[in-house]
Tab-separated table of C-alpha atoms in Angstrom:
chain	number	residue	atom	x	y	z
A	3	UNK	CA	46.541	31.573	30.989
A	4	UNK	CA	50.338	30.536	31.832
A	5	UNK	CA	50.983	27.953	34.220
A	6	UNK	CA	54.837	27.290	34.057
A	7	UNK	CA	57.411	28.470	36.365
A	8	UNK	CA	59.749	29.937	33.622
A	9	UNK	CA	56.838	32.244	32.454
A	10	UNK	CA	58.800	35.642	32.828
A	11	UNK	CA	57.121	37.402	36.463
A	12	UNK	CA	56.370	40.549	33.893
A	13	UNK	CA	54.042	37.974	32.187
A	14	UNK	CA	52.351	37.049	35.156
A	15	UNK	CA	52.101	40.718	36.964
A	16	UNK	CA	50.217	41.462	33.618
A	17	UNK	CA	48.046	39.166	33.869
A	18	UNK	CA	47.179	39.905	37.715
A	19	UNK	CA	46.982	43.880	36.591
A	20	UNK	CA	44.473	43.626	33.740
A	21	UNK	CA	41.850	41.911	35.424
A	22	UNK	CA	42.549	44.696	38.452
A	23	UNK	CA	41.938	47.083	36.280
A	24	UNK	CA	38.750	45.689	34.690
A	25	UNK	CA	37.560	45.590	38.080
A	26	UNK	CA	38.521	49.076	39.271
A	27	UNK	CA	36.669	50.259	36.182
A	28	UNK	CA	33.399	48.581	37.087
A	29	UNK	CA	33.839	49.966	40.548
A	30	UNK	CA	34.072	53.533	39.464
A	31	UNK	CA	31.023	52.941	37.230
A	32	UNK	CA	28.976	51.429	40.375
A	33	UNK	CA	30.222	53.728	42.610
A	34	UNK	CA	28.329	56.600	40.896
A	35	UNK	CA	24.924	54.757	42.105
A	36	UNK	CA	23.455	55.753	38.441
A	37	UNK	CA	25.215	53.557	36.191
A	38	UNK	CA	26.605	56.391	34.703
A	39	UNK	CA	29.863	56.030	33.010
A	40	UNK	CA	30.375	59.484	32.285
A	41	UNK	CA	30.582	60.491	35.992
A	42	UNK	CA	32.589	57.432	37.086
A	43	UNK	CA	35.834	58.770	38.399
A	44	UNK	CA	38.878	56.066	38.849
A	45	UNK	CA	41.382	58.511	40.286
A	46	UNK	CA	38.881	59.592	43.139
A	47	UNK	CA	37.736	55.636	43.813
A	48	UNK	CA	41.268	55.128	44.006
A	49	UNK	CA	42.038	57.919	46.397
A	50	UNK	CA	39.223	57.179	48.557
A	51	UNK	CA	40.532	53.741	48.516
A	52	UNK	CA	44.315	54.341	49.202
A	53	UNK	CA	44.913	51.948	51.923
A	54	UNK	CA	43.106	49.056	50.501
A	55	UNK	CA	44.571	49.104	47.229
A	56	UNK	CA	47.998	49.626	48.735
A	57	UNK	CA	47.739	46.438	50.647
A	58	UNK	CA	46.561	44.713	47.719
A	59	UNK	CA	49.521	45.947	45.798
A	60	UNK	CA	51.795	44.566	48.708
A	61	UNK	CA	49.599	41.037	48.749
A	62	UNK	CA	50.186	40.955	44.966
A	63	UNK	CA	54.005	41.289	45.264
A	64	UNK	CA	54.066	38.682	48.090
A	65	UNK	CA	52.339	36.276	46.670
A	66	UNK	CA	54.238	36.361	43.413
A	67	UNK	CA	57.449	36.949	44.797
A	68	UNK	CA	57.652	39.731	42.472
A	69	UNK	CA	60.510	42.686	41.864
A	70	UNK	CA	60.022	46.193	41.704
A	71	UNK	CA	60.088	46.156	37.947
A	72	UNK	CA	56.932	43.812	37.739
A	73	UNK	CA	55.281	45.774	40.494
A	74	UNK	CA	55.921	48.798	38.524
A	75	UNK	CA	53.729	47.272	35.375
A	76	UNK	CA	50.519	48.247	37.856
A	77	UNK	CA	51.855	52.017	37.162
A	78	UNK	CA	52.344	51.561	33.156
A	79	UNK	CA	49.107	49.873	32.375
A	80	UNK	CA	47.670	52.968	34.048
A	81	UNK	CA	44.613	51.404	35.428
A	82	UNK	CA	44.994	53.225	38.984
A	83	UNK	CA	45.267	56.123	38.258
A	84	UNK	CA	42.261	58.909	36.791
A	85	UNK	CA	41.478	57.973	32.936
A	86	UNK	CA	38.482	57.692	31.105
A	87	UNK	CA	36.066	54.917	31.181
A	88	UNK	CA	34.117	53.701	28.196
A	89	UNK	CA	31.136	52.142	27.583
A	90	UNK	CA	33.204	49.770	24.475
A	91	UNK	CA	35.969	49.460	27.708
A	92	UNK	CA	33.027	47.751	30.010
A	93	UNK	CA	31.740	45.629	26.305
A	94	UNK	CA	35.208	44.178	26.730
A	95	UNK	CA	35.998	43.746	30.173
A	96	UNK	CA	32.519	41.792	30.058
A	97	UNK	CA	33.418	39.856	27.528
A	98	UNK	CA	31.096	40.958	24.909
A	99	UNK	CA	28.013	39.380	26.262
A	100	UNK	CA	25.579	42.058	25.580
A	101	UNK	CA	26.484	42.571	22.336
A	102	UNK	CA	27.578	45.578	19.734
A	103	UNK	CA	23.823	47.148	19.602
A	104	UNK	CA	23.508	49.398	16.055
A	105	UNK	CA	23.748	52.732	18.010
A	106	UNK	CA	26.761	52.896	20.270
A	107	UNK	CA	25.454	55.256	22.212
A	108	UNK	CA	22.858	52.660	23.902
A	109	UNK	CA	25.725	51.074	25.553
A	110	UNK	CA	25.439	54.086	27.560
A	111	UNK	CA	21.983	53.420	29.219
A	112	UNK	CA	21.497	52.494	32.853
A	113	UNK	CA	20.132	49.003	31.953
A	114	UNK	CA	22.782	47.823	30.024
A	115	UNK	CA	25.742	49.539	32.270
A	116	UNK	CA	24.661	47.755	35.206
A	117	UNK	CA	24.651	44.577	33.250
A	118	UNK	CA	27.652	44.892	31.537
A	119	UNK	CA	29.488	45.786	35.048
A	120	UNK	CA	27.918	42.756	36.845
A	121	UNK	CA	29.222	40.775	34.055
A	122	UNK	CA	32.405	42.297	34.158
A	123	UNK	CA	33.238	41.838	37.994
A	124	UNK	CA	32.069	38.849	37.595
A	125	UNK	CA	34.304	37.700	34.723
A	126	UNK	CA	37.405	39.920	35.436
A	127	UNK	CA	37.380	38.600	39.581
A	128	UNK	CA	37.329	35.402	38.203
A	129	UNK	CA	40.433	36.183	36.138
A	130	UNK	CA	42.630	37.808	38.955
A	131	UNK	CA	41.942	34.566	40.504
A	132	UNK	CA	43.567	32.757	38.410
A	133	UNK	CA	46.456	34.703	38.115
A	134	UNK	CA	46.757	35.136	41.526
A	135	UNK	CA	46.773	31.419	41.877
A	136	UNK	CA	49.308	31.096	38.702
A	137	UNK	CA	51.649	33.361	40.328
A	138	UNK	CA	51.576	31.977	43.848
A	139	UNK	CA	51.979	28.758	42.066
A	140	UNK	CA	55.297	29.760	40.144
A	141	UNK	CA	56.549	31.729	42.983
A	142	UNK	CA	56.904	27.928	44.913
A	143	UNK	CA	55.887	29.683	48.129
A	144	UNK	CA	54.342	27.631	50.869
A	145	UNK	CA	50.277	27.261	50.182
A	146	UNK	CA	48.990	28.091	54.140
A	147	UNK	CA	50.463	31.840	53.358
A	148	UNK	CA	50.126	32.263	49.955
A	149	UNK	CA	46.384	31.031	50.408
A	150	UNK	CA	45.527	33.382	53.466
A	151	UNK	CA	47.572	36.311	50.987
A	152	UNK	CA	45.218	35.440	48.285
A	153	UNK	CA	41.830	35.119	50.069
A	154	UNK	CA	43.054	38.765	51.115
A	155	UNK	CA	43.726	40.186	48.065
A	156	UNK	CA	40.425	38.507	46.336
A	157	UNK	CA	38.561	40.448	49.248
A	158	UNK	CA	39.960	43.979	48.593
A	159	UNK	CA	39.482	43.212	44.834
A	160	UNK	CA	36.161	41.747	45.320
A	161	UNK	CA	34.645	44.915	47.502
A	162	UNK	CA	36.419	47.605	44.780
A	163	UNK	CA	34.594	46.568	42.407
A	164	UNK	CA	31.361	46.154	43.823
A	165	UNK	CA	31.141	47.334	47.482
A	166	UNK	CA	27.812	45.726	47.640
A	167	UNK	CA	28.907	42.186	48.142
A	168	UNK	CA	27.416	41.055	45.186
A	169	UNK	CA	30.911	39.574	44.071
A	170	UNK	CA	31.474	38.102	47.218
A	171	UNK	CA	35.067	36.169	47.103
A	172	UNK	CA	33.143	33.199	47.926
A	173	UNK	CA	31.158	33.485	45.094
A	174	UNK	CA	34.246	34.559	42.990
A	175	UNK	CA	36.137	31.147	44.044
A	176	UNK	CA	33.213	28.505	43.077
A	177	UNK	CA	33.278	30.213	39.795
A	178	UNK	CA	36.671	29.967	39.082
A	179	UNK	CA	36.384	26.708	40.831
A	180	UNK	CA	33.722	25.763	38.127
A	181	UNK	CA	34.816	27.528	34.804
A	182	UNK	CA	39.015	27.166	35.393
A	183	UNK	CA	40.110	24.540	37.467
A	184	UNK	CA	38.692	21.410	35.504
A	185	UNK	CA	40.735	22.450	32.772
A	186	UNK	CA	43.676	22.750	34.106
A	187	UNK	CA	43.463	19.599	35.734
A	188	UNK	CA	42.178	17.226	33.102
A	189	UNK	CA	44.950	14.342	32.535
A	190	UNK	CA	45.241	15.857	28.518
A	191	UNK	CA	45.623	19.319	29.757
A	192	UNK	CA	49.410	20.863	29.185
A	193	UNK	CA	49.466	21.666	32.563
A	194	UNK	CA	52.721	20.760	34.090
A	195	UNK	CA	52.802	17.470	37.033
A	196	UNK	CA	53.729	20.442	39.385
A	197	UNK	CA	51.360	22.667	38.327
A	198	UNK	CA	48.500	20.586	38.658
A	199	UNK	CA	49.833	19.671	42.270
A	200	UNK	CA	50.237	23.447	43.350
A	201	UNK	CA	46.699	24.601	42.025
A	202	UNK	CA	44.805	21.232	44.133
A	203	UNK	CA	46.757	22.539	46.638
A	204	UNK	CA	45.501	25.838	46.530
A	205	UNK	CA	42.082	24.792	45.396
A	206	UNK	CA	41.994	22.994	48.960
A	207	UNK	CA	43.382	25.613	50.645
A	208	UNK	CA	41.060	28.446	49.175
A	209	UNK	CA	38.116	26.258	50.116
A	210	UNK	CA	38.770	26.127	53.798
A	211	UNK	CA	39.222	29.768	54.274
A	212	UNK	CA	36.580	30.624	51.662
A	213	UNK	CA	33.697	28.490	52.868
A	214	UNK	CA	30.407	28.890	50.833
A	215	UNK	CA	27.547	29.974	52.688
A	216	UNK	CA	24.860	26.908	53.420
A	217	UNK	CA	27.521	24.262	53.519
């Protein structure tokens, strides 16, 4: 994950805009209520979806600062618009954790579907975090903002991908809390003096507005 300020903004939409579109994939897959990726349907999530994922496009370009060319990237990597989705797609977005069984077609069952998608959300919210953070970061903006912007954005994401609250942003902020800040931070880590400063900040930030539940 890139952390400078110099990193080029087309580096840093990308990295927002995969993760999205892991996410929007899952969604389509649990939105068919059968774990069925052969009926999952981006293009009709999407549509049904217009107005949230239009404000997350606009939270995205905020919070990075970004041009119309980065924006754009969402459009080339495809990812909101109809296209297939795969069972190897999901094995990927979820990191690979169930494994490559000896018949690819059992990455088609129910069982393993719903696993790989819960892994995936999981893993791919956890992602756009961190980019979201990166960018906001780079961008230099001021934190109360780009915070509130990102607890936004993390929300839409979070409820696209599994409208069951499952992935609550909550949720999705301890774990990036847990698996991505401590390396980022450590006093070897390349991350830059600034860097370091903007992503406490944010870290702070994020946990005031996204309070975990019992505490």
């Amino acid at each position: 994950m890139t952390t400078g300020s110099h990193v080029p903004e087309g580096v840093l939409a990308r990295e927002i805009f995969g993760p999205l579109g892991g996410g929007v994939e899952v969604g389509a897959v649990s939105a068919t209520g059968t774990w069925s990726v052969r009926a999952a349907s981006v293009g009709e999530l999407v549509s049904r979806r217009r107005d949230e994922v239009d404000r997350l496009l606009e939270l995205v370009r905020d919070i990075g600062g970004f041009s119309s060319s980065a924006m754009a990237i969402a459009d080339e990597l495809g990812y909101l618009r109809e296209h297939e989705v795969t069972a190897p797609s999901l094995l990927l977005w979820s990191g690979a954790v169930e494994g490559i069984p000896s018949r690819l077609d059992d990455l088609e069952r129910p069982d393993i579907v719903r696993r790989m998608c819960h892994m995936a959300a999981d893993l791919q919210l956890t992602y756009f975090l961190q980019a979201l953070i990166t960018a906001a970061v780079a961008a230099g903006g001021e934190v109360r903002p780009g915070a509130a912007g990102i607890a936004e954005a993390l929300a839409i994401a979070s409820g696209i991908a599994d409208a069951t609250g499952r992935s609550a942003p909550a949720l999705v902020f301890r774990m990036w809390r847990v698996a991505r800040l401590p390396d980022l931070l450590r006093p070897e880590a390349d991350t830059p003096e600034y860097g370091k400063a903007g992503f406490r900040a944010y870290d702070r930030a994020l946990d005031a507005l996204l309070p975990v539940e019992g505490r």
